[in-house]
Amino acid sequence: MEKFEQIFMHINGETEKREQANAQTYLESLLSTLESTLDNTFEWQVEGASKEDMRKAIQIAILKGMRKGSQPNHQMTPDTLGLLVGYFVEQFFEKELEEGIISVLDLAVGTGNLLYTVMNAMDNKISATGVEVDELLIRLAAATGDLIEQPVALYRQDSLEKMLVDPVDAVVCDLPVGYYPNEEVSLDYELCAKEGMSYAHHLFIEQAVNYTKDGGYLFFLIPANLFESEQAKQLHKYLKSHVWIQAVIQLPETMFSAKAHEKSILILQKQSKELKAPREVLLAKVPNMSNKQALAMFFEKVQMWKENK
Ligand code: SAM
């Protein structure tokens, strides 16, 4: 049995016991199991387990809890997407990562799985901030962050309201999709809808740009049809005046359960007087992950684009 499976067995066994004994949901019991692991009131050991083993084990347990519950906003960014985002962060910050650390912000940090996948991929090179409105999810993110010893500051709040966060080098964010209910807060945004309710995912893009340093990069998981909605024209206009689109990466349909859930990766750079827009936007499609040859070609295409950028 692999190490992450051994960790999962310990955590899951205890979580199921607590779930029954305390009449709590699986996710609530998981949180108490993780917190007890941290304060040593629940002890277990898996010799030589890494941060990634720990993250993967917790990820499987959270997924199990989310499948059992029916909270529509309880979604986690899966590994495959996190690893791809991590790959692009590494490509865009190659020089900075060689020389030091970068600051990363996730405005919809949820369970932390996306952020921690990226942080583990560049271990000791990222200091991070995460913001999330859901109390249970952010507590799971906090416990996981402590267990895998990643430096992260977490804030529980609506990310579209004012935040006490310094501008960062990079944003990673799996955007929450839908309408944003707080119309008063939406009025502060250029992307506030002219009529009716604004799209949360549009406002999140604008807020992320607000908290990025000039010249910094933003890596979003966006709904694949982002540029097809009736508010897309307004979004285009906003992007044109504040950022440079670096890349739009389509993801394979097989990664998603339904067409409506399909996502793409959008990479932006906040405009800066000292820098120039890329010569060409990288438009690429990630092939099916099991096709090794096609995948190698995809990474080659990214490298070629990077060299001519
Ligand atoms: N990357 C996360 C992970 O790996 O667990 C999943 C992100 S999920 C697609 C979007 C998250 O945005 C949800 O956790 C949801 O609770 C959060 N969210 C939605 N609206 C929000 C808001 N206004 N402020 C802060 N978080 C919000």
Short mmCIF file of C-alpha atoms and ligand atoms in Angstrom, two decimals:
data_model
loop_
_atom_site.label_atom_id
_atom_site.label_comp_id
_atom_site.label_asym_id
_atom_site.label_seq_id
_atom_site.Cartn_x
_atom_site.Cartn_y
_atom_site.Cartn_z
CA MET A 1 0.00 0.00 0.00
CA GLU A 2 1.33 3.45 -0.87
CA LYS A 3 2.10 5.92 1.92
CA PHE A 4 -0.79 8.27 1.12
CA GLU A 5 -3.17 5.30 1.25
CA GLN A 6 -1.82 4.34 4.67
CA ILE A 7 -2.35 7.90 5.92
CA PHE A 8 -5.86 7.90 4.46
CA MET A 9 -6.64 4.66 6.31
CA HIS A 10 -5.67 6.18 9.66
CA ILE A 11 -7.57 9.41 9.04
CA ASN A 12 -10.62 7.79 7.51
CA GLY A 13 -10.96 5.17 10.24
CA GLU A 14 -10.92 7.79 12.97
CA THR A 15 -13.23 10.12 11.01
CA GLU A 16 -15.84 7.38 10.56
CA LYS A 17 -15.72 6.61 14.28
CA ARG A 18 -16.24 10.27 15.16
CA GLU A 19 -18.98 10.64 12.55
CA GLN A 20 -21.02 7.92 14.24
CA ALA A 21 -20.21 8.83 17.82
CA ASN A 22 -20.92 12.56 17.48
CA ALA A 23 -23.69 12.57 14.85
CA GLN A 24 -21.63 14.96 12.70
CA THR A 25 -21.11 15.04 8.96
CA TYR A 26 -18.05 13.24 7.59
CA LEU A 27 -16.37 16.59 6.75
CA GLU A 28 -16.91 17.96 10.26
CA SER A 29 -15.51 14.76 11.73
CA LEU A 30 -12.57 14.91 9.33
CA LEU A 31 -11.81 18.42 10.54
CA SER A 32 -11.81 17.30 14.17
CA THR A 33 -9.58 14.31 13.25
CA LEU A 34 -7.08 16.62 11.53
CA GLU A 35 -7.14 19.09 14.42
CA SER A 36 -6.57 16.22 16.89
CA THR A 37 -3.64 15.04 14.77
CA LEU A 38 -2.18 18.53 15.07
CA ASP A 39 -2.53 18.73 18.87
CA ASN A 40 -1.35 15.10 19.24
CA THR A 41 -4.55 13.82 20.82
CA PHE A 42 -4.94 11.45 17.87
CA GLU A 43 -1.62 9.85 17.04
CA TRP A 44 -0.58 7.75 14.06
CA GLN A 45 2.58 7.28 12.09
CA VAL A 46 3.53 6.53 8.52
CA GLU A 47 7.31 6.31 8.23
CA GLY A 48 8.85 8.62 5.59
CA ALA A 49 5.57 10.20 4.40
CA SER A 50 6.04 13.41 2.39
CA LYS A 51 3.99 16.61 2.21
CA GLU A 52 2.45 15.32 -1.02
CA ASP A 53 1.48 12.00 0.65
CA MET A 54 -0.25 13.98 3.37
CA ARG A 55 -2.00 16.33 0.92
CA LYS A 56 -3.20 13.45 -1.25
CA ALA A 57 -4.54 11.49 1.73
CA ILE A 58 -6.47 14.52 3.01
CA GLN A 59 -7.69 15.23 -0.53
CA ILE A 60 -9.19 11.74 -0.83
CA ALA A 61 -10.86 12.09 2.56
CA ILE A 62 -12.31 15.51 1.65
CA LEU A 63 -13.58 14.14 -1.66
CA LYS A 64 -15.26 11.30 0.20
CA GLY A 65 -16.90 13.82 2.55
CA MET A 66 -18.04 16.03 -0.33
CA ARG A 67 -19.60 13.06 -2.13
CA LYS A 68 -21.50 12.13 1.03
CA GLY A 69 -22.74 15.68 1.62
CA SER A 70 -24.77 17.74 -0.78
CA GLN A 71 -23.44 21.26 -0.40
CA PRO A 72 -23.26 22.70 -3.92
CA ASN A 73 -20.42 25.15 -3.04
CA HIS A 74 -18.29 22.35 -1.61
CA GLN A 75 -16.03 21.73 -4.58
CA MET A 76 -12.37 20.93 -4.66
CA THR A 77 -9.89 21.51 -7.47
CA PRO A 78 -8.57 18.08 -8.46
CA ASP A 79 -4.86 17.20 -8.67
CA THR A 80 -4.68 17.11 -12.43
CA LEU A 81 -5.78 20.75 -12.68
CA GLY A 82 -3.61 21.82 -9.74
CA LEU A 83 -0.54 20.19 -11.26
CA LEU A 84 -1.13 21.92 -14.58
CA VAL A 85 -1.57 25.30 -12.89
CA GLY A 86 1.62 24.58 -10.93
CA TYR A 87 3.46 23.80 -14.15
CA PHE A 88 2.45 27.18 -15.62
CA VAL A 89 3.36 29.09 -12.43
CA GLU A 90 6.80 27.47 -12.63
CA GLN A 91 7.19 28.45 -16.29
CA PHE A 92 6.19 32.08 -15.79
CA PHE A 93 8.29 32.57 -12.64
CA GLU A 94 11.32 30.49 -13.59
CA LYS A 95 13.84 33.25 -12.88
CA GLU A 96 12.20 34.55 -9.70
CA LEU A 97 11.93 31.01 -8.27
CA GLU A 98 15.63 30.43 -8.90
CA GLU A 99 16.48 33.57 -6.98
CA GLY A 100 13.99 33.54 -4.12
CA ILE A 101 10.39 33.11 -3.14
CA ILE A 102 7.18 34.46 -4.68
CA SER A 103 3.92 35.52 -3.05
CA VAL A 104 0.75 33.80 -4.22
CA LEU A 105 -2.89 34.61 -3.46
CA ASP A 106 -5.90 32.33 -3.89
CA LEU A 107 -9.16 34.30 -3.55
CA ALA A 108 -11.36 31.19 -3.46
CA VAL A 109 -9.07 28.89 -1.52
CA GLY A 110 -11.79 26.39 -0.49
CA THR A 111 -10.11 23.30 0.98
CA GLY A 112 -6.72 24.61 -0.16
CA ASN A 113 -6.15 21.69 -2.52
CA LEU A 114 -5.31 23.83 -5.57
CA LEU A 115 -3.06 26.16 -3.57
CA TYR A 116 -1.25 23.32 -1.75
CA THR A 117 -0.74 21.32 -4.95
CA VAL A 118 0.99 24.40 -6.39
CA MET A 119 2.94 25.08 -3.16
CA ASN A 120 4.12 21.46 -2.82
CA ALA A 121 5.28 21.52 -6.46
CA MET A 122 7.53 24.50 -5.62
CA ASP A 123 8.25 23.62 -2.01
CA ASN A 124 9.82 26.40 0.10
CA LYS A 125 9.47 28.83 -2.80
CA ILE A 126 5.99 30.22 -2.16
CA SER A 127 4.48 32.22 0.66
CA ALA A 128 0.74 32.26 0.26
CA THR A 129 -2.49 33.92 1.26
CA GLY A 130 -5.89 32.27 0.92
CA VAL A 131 -9.36 33.75 1.26
CA GLU A 132 -12.60 31.80 1.54
CA VAL A 133 -16.12 32.55 2.72
CA ASP A 134 -17.10 29.04 3.87
CA GLU A 135 -16.12 28.36 7.49
CA LEU A 136 -15.79 24.57 7.28
CA LEU A 137 -13.71 24.68 4.09
CA ILE A 138 -11.29 27.29 5.39
CA ARG A 139 -10.84 25.37 8.65
CA LEU A 140 -10.02 22.26 6.61
CA ALA A 141 -7.58 24.39 4.60
CA ALA A 142 -6.00 25.69 7.82
CA ALA A 143 -5.56 22.21 9.33
CA THR A 144 -4.14 20.85 6.06
CA GLY A 145 -1.73 23.79 5.74
CA ASP A 146 -0.42 23.14 9.27
CA LEU A 147 -0.06 19.41 8.66
CA ILE A 148 1.90 19.85 5.44
CA GLU A 149 3.84 22.77 6.93
CA GLN A 150 3.18 25.27 4.18
CA PRO A 151 3.41 28.99 5.02
CA VAL A 152 -0.08 30.31 4.39
CA ALA A 153 -2.15 33.12 5.89
CA LEU A 154 -5.88 32.40 5.66
CA TYR A 155 -8.77 34.86 5.91
CA ARG A 156 -12.40 33.95 6.23
CA GLN A 157 -14.36 36.65 4.42
CA ASP A 158 -16.14 37.54 1.20
CA SER A 159 -13.22 38.04 -1.21
CA LEU A 160 -15.09 40.69 -3.12
CA GLU A 161 -15.17 43.02 -0.13
CA LYS A 162 -12.07 45.01 0.87
CA MET A 163 -9.20 42.80 1.99
CA LEU A 164 -6.14 43.40 4.18
CA VAL A 165 -3.78 41.75 1.73
CA ASP A 166 -0.64 43.24 0.15
CA PRO A 167 -0.31 43.01 -3.65
CA VAL A 168 1.13 39.65 -4.71
CA ASP A 169 3.37 38.33 -7.48
CA ALA A 170 0.80 35.76 -8.58
CA VAL A 171 -2.81 34.77 -8.20
CA VAL A 172 -4.09 31.23 -8.60
CA CYS A 173 -7.85 30.75 -8.46
CA ASP A 174 -10.46 28.20 -9.44
CA LEU A 175 -13.21 30.78 -9.91
CA PRO A 176 -16.60 30.33 -8.25
CA VAL A 177 -19.11 30.59 -11.09
CA GLY A 178 -22.53 32.25 -10.94
CA TYR A 179 -24.24 35.44 -9.90
CA TYR A 180 -22.91 37.51 -7.01
CA PRO A 181 -25.75 38.33 -4.60
CA ASN A 182 -24.34 41.47 -2.90
CA GLU A 183 -25.35 44.18 -5.36
CA GLU A 184 -24.02 46.98 -3.17
CA VAL A 185 -20.49 45.53 -3.21
CA SER A 186 -20.72 44.91 -6.99
CA LEU A 187 -21.11 48.66 -7.51
CA ASP A 188 -17.40 49.10 -6.61
CA TYR A 189 -16.37 47.11 -9.68
CA GLU A 190 -15.86 48.16 -13.29
CA LEU A 191 -17.31 44.76 -14.15
CA CYS A 192 -20.56 45.44 -12.32
CA ALA A 193 -23.36 44.38 -14.70
CA LYS A 194 -25.12 47.28 -16.41
CA GLU A 195 -28.42 45.50 -15.80
CA GLY A 196 -29.35 42.81 -13.28
CA MET A 197 -26.88 40.86 -11.16
CA SER A 198 -23.15 40.72 -11.82
CA TYR A 199 -21.19 37.56 -12.45
CA ALA A 200 -19.12 36.55 -9.42
CA HIS A 201 -16.47 35.06 -11.71
CA HIS A 202 -16.04 38.41 -13.51
CA LEU A 203 -15.77 40.34 -10.23
CA PHE A 204 -13.26 37.79 -8.92
CA ILE A 205 -11.04 38.45 -11.95
CA GLU A 206 -11.17 42.20 -11.30
CA GLN A 207 -10.52 41.80 -7.56
CA ALA A 208 -7.58 39.49 -8.29
CA VAL A 209 -6.09 42.12 -10.63
CA ASN A 210 -6.56 44.75 -7.87
CA TYR A 211 -4.38 42.69 -5.53
CA THR A 212 -1.63 41.79 -8.04
CA LYS A 213 1.60 43.78 -8.45
CA ASP A 214 2.17 45.48 -11.80
CA GLY A 215 3.69 42.87 -14.11
CA GLY A 216 2.44 39.99 -11.90
CA TYR A 217 0.66 36.98 -13.35
CA LEU A 218 -2.79 35.53 -12.72
CA PHE A 219 -3.69 31.89 -13.32
CA PHE A 220 -7.42 31.22 -13.39
CA LEU A 221 -9.52 28.14 -13.89
CA ILE A 222 -12.44 29.66 -15.79
CA PRO A 223 -15.67 28.25 -17.20
CA ALA A 224 -14.85 27.17 -20.77
CA ASN A 225 -17.58 29.49 -22.10
CA LEU A 226 -16.35 32.60 -20.23
CA PHE A 227 -16.08 34.67 -23.40
CA GLU A 228 -19.48 33.67 -24.77
CA SER A 229 -21.86 35.17 -22.21
CA GLU A 230 -23.95 38.31 -22.71
CA GLN A 231 -21.54 40.17 -20.35
CA ALA A 232 -18.43 39.06 -22.29
CA LYS A 233 -18.08 42.37 -24.15
CA GLN A 234 -17.70 44.24 -20.88
CA LEU A 235 -15.15 41.68 -19.70
CA HIS A 236 -13.11 42.03 -22.91
CA LYS A 237 -13.04 45.81 -22.51
CA TYR A 238 -11.88 45.52 -18.91
CA LEU A 239 -9.15 42.98 -19.76
CA LYS A 240 -7.87 45.12 -22.62
CA SER A 241 -7.27 48.11 -20.38
CA HIS A 242 -5.78 46.36 -17.32
CA VAL A 243 -4.04 43.14 -18.32
CA TRP A 244 -2.35 41.33 -21.17
CA ILE A 245 -3.80 37.95 -22.01
CA GLN A 246 -0.85 35.56 -22.04
CA ALA A 247 -2.52 32.22 -22.62
CA VAL A 248 -5.84 30.45 -22.97
CA ILE A 249 -5.46 26.73 -22.42
CA GLN A 250 -8.35 24.43 -23.22
CA LEU A 251 -8.65 21.34 -21.04
CA PRO A 252 -9.74 17.90 -22.26
CA GLU A 253 -13.52 17.27 -22.12
CA THR A 254 -12.83 13.91 -20.46
CA MET A 255 -11.74 15.74 -17.29
CA PHE A 256 -15.28 16.96 -16.67
CA SER A 257 -18.53 15.16 -15.91
CA ALA A 258 -20.68 17.43 -18.12
CA LYS A 259 -20.25 20.07 -20.84
CA ALA A 260 -21.59 22.73 -18.47
CA HIS A 261 -18.71 22.01 -16.03
CA GLU A 262 -15.90 22.26 -18.58
CA LYS A 263 -13.08 24.61 -17.64
CA SER A 264 -10.07 26.26 -19.26
CA ILE A 265 -6.95 27.90 -17.87
CA LEU A 266 -6.68 31.65 -18.45
CA ILE A 267 -3.29 33.29 -17.80
CA LEU A 268 -3.12 37.08 -17.52
CA GLN A 269 -0.38 39.57 -16.76
CA LYS A 270 -1.19 42.83 -15.02
CA GLN A 271 -0.04 45.65 -17.27
CA SER A 272 3.07 47.56 -16.28
CA LYS A 273 4.75 50.60 -17.85
CA GLU A 274 8.13 48.82 -17.79
CA LEU A 275 6.91 45.73 -19.66
CA LYS A 276 5.43 44.85 -23.01
CA ALA A 277 2.52 42.66 -24.06
CA PRO A 278 3.45 39.19 -25.35
CA ARG A 279 3.95 39.03 -29.10
CA GLU A 280 1.41 36.28 -29.38
CA VAL A 281 -1.21 34.79 -27.06
CA LEU A 282 -0.59 31.11 -26.37
CA LEU A 283 -3.67 29.20 -27.51
CA ALA A 284 -3.34 25.49 -26.85
CA LYS A 285 -5.38 22.46 -25.94
CA VAL A 286 -4.22 19.96 -23.34
CA PRO A 287 -4.58 16.50 -24.87
CA ASN A 288 -6.01 13.53 -23.06
CA MET A 289 -3.64 12.95 -20.12
CA SER A 290 -3.17 9.27 -20.95
CA ASN A 291 -1.72 10.12 -24.39
CA LYS A 292 1.96 10.53 -23.41
CA GLN A 293 3.14 11.50 -26.92
CA ALA A 294 0.49 14.19 -27.38
CA LEU A 295 1.20 15.49 -23.90
CA ALA A 296 4.93 15.78 -24.68
CA MET A 297 4.02 17.77 -27.83
CA PHE A 298 1.81 20.07 -25.78
CA PHE A 299 4.64 20.87 -23.35
CA GLU A 300 6.99 21.40 -26.31
CA LYS A 301 4.53 23.90 -27.80
CA VAL A 302 4.47 25.81 -24.49
CA GLN A 303 8.29 25.90 -24.40
CA MET A 304 8.48 27.19 -27.98
CA TRP A 305 5.96 29.92 -27.21
CA LYS A 306 7.90 30.86 -24.07
CA GLU A 307 11.15 31.22 -26.02
CA ASN A 308 9.53 33.55 -28.61
CA LYS A 309 7.38 35.52 -26.19
N1 SAM B 1 -9.55 25.69 -5.24
C1 SAM B 1 -10.50 25.26 -4.23
C2 SAM B 1 -10.05 23.92 -3.65
O1 SAM B 1 -9.08 23.31 -4.16
O2 SAM B 1 -10.70 23.46 -2.70
C3 SAM B 1 -11.90 25.14 -4.78
C4 SAM B 1 -12.49 26.44 -5.23
S1 SAM B 1 -14.23 26.31 -5.55
C5 SAM B 1 -14.28 26.09 -7.25
C6 SAM B 1 -14.74 27.98 -5.35
C7 SAM B 1 -14.72 28.45 -3.89
O3 SAM B 1 -15.08 29.82 -3.85
C8 SAM B 1 -15.70 27.72 -2.97
O4 SAM B 1 -14.98 27.15 -1.92
C9 SAM B 1 -16.62 28.83 -2.46
O5 SAM B 1 -17.03 28.65 -1.11
C10 SAM B 1 -15.74 30.06 -2.61
N2 SAM B 1 -16.46 31.34 -2.74
C11 SAM B 1 -17.57 31.61 -3.48
N3 SAM B 1 -17.90 32.90 -3.38
C12 SAM B 1 -16.99 33.47 -2.54
C13 SAM B 1 -16.79 34.79 -2.05
N4 SAM B 1 -17.61 35.79 -2.40
N5 SAM B 1 -15.73 35.03 -1.24
C14 SAM B 1 -14.89 34.04 -0.90
N6 SAM B 1 -15.02 32.76 -1.33
C15 SAM B 1 -16.05 32.49 -2.14
#
